[in-house]
mmCIF file of C-alpha atoms in Angstrom:
data_model
loop_
_atom_site.group_PDB
_atom_site.id
_atom_site.type_symbol
_atom_site.label_atom_id
_atom_site.label_comp_id
_atom_site.label_asym_id
_atom_site.label_seq_id
_atom_site.Cartn_x
_atom_site.Cartn_y
_atom_site.Cartn_z
ATOM 1 C CA MET O 1 -1.052 18.025 18.714
ATOM 2 C CA THR O 2 -1.094 20.556 15.137
ATOM 3 C CA LYS O 3 -0.204 18.723 12.200
ATOM 4 C CA THR O 4 3.332 20.904 12.867
ATOM 5 C CA GLU O 5 3.668 19.753 15.573
ATOM 6 C CA LEU O 6 3.055 16.028 14.744
ATOM 7 C CA LYS O 7 5.511 16.333 11.709
ATOM 8 C CA THR O 8 8.538 17.765 14.297
ATOM 9 C CA PHE O 9 7.712 14.593 16.408
ATOM 10 C CA PHE O 10 8.007 12.361 13.264
ATOM 11 C CA ASN O 11 11.468 14.397 12.231
ATOM 12 C CA SER O 12 12.625 13.589 15.449
ATOM 13 C CA TRP O 13 13.088 9.884 14.582
ATOM 14 C CA LYS O 14 16.168 9.796 12.106
ATOM 15 C CA LYS O 15 18.762 10.970 15.035
ATOM 16 C CA VAL O 16 17.226 8.979 17.506
ATOM 17 C CA LYS O 17 17.405 5.767 15.833
ATOM 18 C CA GLU O 18 21.048 5.571 16.447
ATOM 19 C CA ILE O 19 19.712 4.925 20.116
ATOM 20 C CA TYR O 20 17.206 2.327 19.465
ATOM 21 C CA ARG O 21 19.386 0.080 17.007
ATOM 22 C CA LYS O 22 21.505 -0.091 20.837
ATOM 23 C CA TYR O 23 18.666 -1.457 22.637
ATOM 24 C CA CYS O 24 16.087 -3.256 20.199
ATOM 25 C CA PRO O 25 17.448 -5.934 18.217
ATOM 26 C CA GLU O 26 14.879 -4.420 15.665
ATOM 27 C CA ASN O 27 15.129 -1.040 15.820
ATOM 28 C CA ARG O 28 11.697 -0.067 17.513
ATOM 29 C CA THR O 29 9.070 0.378 20.295
ATOM 30 C CA HIS O 30 5.733 1.278 20.366
ATOM 31 C CA PHE O 31 3.148 4.205 20.391
ATOM 32 C CA PRO O 32 1.484 4.678 23.391
ATOM 33 C CA GLU O 33 -2.474 4.654 22.986
ATOM 34 C CA PRO O 34 -3.514 8.188 23.332
ATOM 35 C CA LEU O 35 -0.743 9.820 21.018
ATOM 36 C CA GLN O 36 -1.886 6.790 18.246
ATOM 37 C CA LYS O 37 -5.228 8.521 18.872
ATOM 38 C CA GLU O 38 -3.979 12.134 18.316
ATOM 39 C CA ILE O 39 -1.610 10.917 14.910
ATOM 40 C CA ILE O 40 -4.776 10.182 13.306
ATOM 41 C CA LYS O 41 -7.032 12.471 14.144
ATOM 42 C CA SER O 42 -4.168 15.037 12.563
ATOM 43 C CA PHE O 43 -4.358 13.382 9.748
ATOM 44 C CA TYR O 44 -7.812 11.646 9.440
ATOM 45 C CA ASP O 45 -10.020 13.313 11.233
ATOM 46 C CA THR O 46 -12.978 13.761 9.468
ATOM 47 C CA SER O 47 -13.423 10.254 7.883
ATOM 48 C CA LEU O 48 -11.758 8.435 11.630
ATOM 49 C CA LYS O 49 -14.171 5.457 12.642
ATOM 50 C CA ILE O 50 -13.854 3.751 15.810
ATOM 51 C CA ASP O 51 -15.146 0.030 15.702
ATOM 52 C CA ASN O 52 -13.781 -2.287 18.771
ATOM 53 C CA SER O 53 -15.545 -5.147 17.762
ATOM 54 C CA GLY O 54 -12.598 -6.010 15.594
ATOM 55 C CA SER O 55 -9.077 -6.773 15.160
ATOM 56 C CA TYR O 56 -8.611 -3.381 14.021
ATOM 57 C CA ASP O 57 -9.202 -0.391 16.119
ATOM 58 C CA PHE O 58 -9.662 2.490 13.710
ATOM 59 C CA VAL O 59 -11.205 1.866 9.803
ATOM 60 C CA GLY O 60 -9.650 3.889 7.381
ATOM 61 C CA ASN O 61 -6.459 5.470 5.832
ATOM 62 C CA VAL O 62 -4.785 4.134 8.846
ATOM 63 C CA GLU O 63 -5.112 1.241 11.313
ATOM 64 C CA LEU O 64 -4.140 0.335 14.554
ATOM 65 C CA LYS O 65 -3.322 -3.460 15.055
ATOM 66 C CA SER O 66 -1.377 -5.402 18.516
ATOM 67 C CA SER O 67 1.751 -6.830 17.275
ATOM 68 C CA THR O 68 1.253 -9.509 20.495
ATOM 69 C CA THR O 69 -2.340 -11.626 19.078
ATOM 70 C CA VAL O 70 -3.485 -12.543 15.950
ATOM 71 C CA ASN O 71 -6.611 -10.528 16.469
ATOM 72 C CA GLY O 72 -5.247 -8.019 17.802
ATOM 73 C CA CYS O 73 -6.985 -6.622 20.975
ATOM 74 C CA ASN O 74 -9.409 -3.623 22.117
ATOM 75 C CA PRO O 75 -7.584 -0.897 23.233
ATOM 76 C CA PHE O 76 -10.034 0.106 25.736
ATOM 77 C CA SER O 77 -9.517 -3.362 27.367
ATOM 78 C CA PRO O 78 -8.410 -3.668 30.852
ATOM 79 C CA ASN O 79 -5.716 -5.381 29.605
ATOM 80 C CA GLN O 80 -4.298 -2.790 26.557
ATOM 81 C CA HIS O 81 -1.033 -2.674 28.535
ATOM 82 C CA ASN O 82 -0.223 -6.122 27.628
ATOM 83 C CA CYS O 83 -0.403 -5.675 23.932
ATOM 84 C CA SER O 84 2.861 -4.618 22.242
ATOM 85 C CA ARG O 85 0.945 -2.149 19.532
ATOM 86 C CA ILE O 86 2.395 -1.320 15.903
ATOM 87 C CA LEU O 87 0.911 2.148 13.827
ATOM 88 C CA TYR O 88 0.140 1.242 10.534
ATOM 89 C CA MET O 89 -0.202 4.136 8.405
ATOM 90 C CA GLU O 90 -0.755 4.338 4.831
ATOM 91 C CA ILE O 91 1.312 6.374 2.569
ATOM 92 C CA THR O 92 1.693 6.399 -1.321
ATOM 93 C CA ASP O 93 1.602 3.056 -2.311
ATOM 94 C CA HIS O 94 3.383 1.198 1.481
ATOM 95 C CA ILE O 95 2.399 0.753 5.012
ATOM 96 C CA THR O 96 5.068 2.300 7.475
ATOM 97 C CA VAL O 97 5.345 1.175 10.676
ATOM 98 C CA TYR O 98 6.041 3.805 13.220
ATOM 99 C CA ASP O 99 6.302 2.926 16.783
ATOM 100 C CA ILE O 100 8.162 4.607 19.830
ATOM 101 C CA ALA O 101 8.352 3.393 23.737
ATOM 102 C CA VAL O 102 5.995 5.495 25.790
ATOM 103 C CA SER O 103 8.924 6.099 27.735
ATOM 104 C CA ASP O 104 10.801 7.488 24.951
ATOM 105 C CA VAL O 105 7.671 9.984 23.897
ATOM 106 C CA SER O 106 9.179 12.965 26.212
ATOM 107 C CA ILE O 107 12.842 12.695 25.544
ATOM 108 C CA ILE O 108 11.950 12.749 21.626
ATOM 109 C CA ASN O 109 9.890 15.494 22.081
ATOM 110 C CA ALA O 110 11.800 17.141 24.372
ATOM 111 C CA ARG O 111 15.157 16.355 21.693
ATOM 112 C CA ALA O 112 12.104 18.133 18.610
ATOM 113 C CA LEU O 113 12.075 21.342 20.555
ATOM 114 C CA ASN O 114 15.669 21.933 21.051
ATOM 115 C CA ASN O 115 15.883 20.668 17.054
ATOM 116 C CA ASP O 116 18.557 18.919 17.474
ATOM 117 C CA ILE O 117 16.639 16.235 15.767
ATOM 118 C CA ASN O 118 16.192 15.086 12.201
ATOM 119 C CA ILE O 119 14.142 12.145 10.559
ATOM 120 C CA THR O 120 12.636 11.073 7.794
ATOM 121 C CA LEU O 121 9.801 8.766 7.652
ATOM 122 C CA GLY O 122 10.981 6.991 4.847
ATOM 123 C CA ASP O 123 13.693 5.887 6.901
ATOM 124 C CA TYR O 124 10.958 3.527 8.168
ATOM 125 C CA LYS O 125 8.672 2.472 4.730
ATOM 126 C CA THR O 126 8.394 -1.770 5.416
ATOM 127 C CA ASN O 127 6.268 -4.161 3.459
ATOM 128 C CA ALA O 128 3.172 -4.322 5.892
ATOM 129 C CA ILE O 129 0.531 -5.793 2.753
ATOM 130 C CA LYS O 130 0.857 -9.123 4.205
ATOM 131 C CA THR O 131 -0.180 -9.017 7.793
ATOM 132 C CA VAL O 132 -2.972 -5.596 7.656
ATOM 133 C CA GLU O 133 -5.109 -5.218 5.109
ATOM 134 C CA VAL O 134 -5.382 -1.361 4.745
ATOM 135 C CA ILE O 135 -8.921 -0.192 3.986
#
């Protein structure tokens, strides 16, 4: 995924959020693991580190943590499908939470390709300082 494609993907979120308001009380679902890795590589390929022993799967400006267990879970675990994953991405002084359902990625990408969706990342900024430590 190129940075342009990634930007297009993120820019697809705003118009779609009405759909999620209807089906998801918190207007959030989850990024699939492969997409998380692509996002991280797109922005932080040179500093990407993988640590499967701790709560966080990636260390750097981006950290991934499970939302279903206190200590997170290993992305390579056989039961990773049981983990609700949330991607925390550091942007300026904030941590922004982005999450998209696996089943919805193809729909969002298709809409993005048709240029009928426009999103701003700021719509999903949240103060997650108390729940995740950014290294």
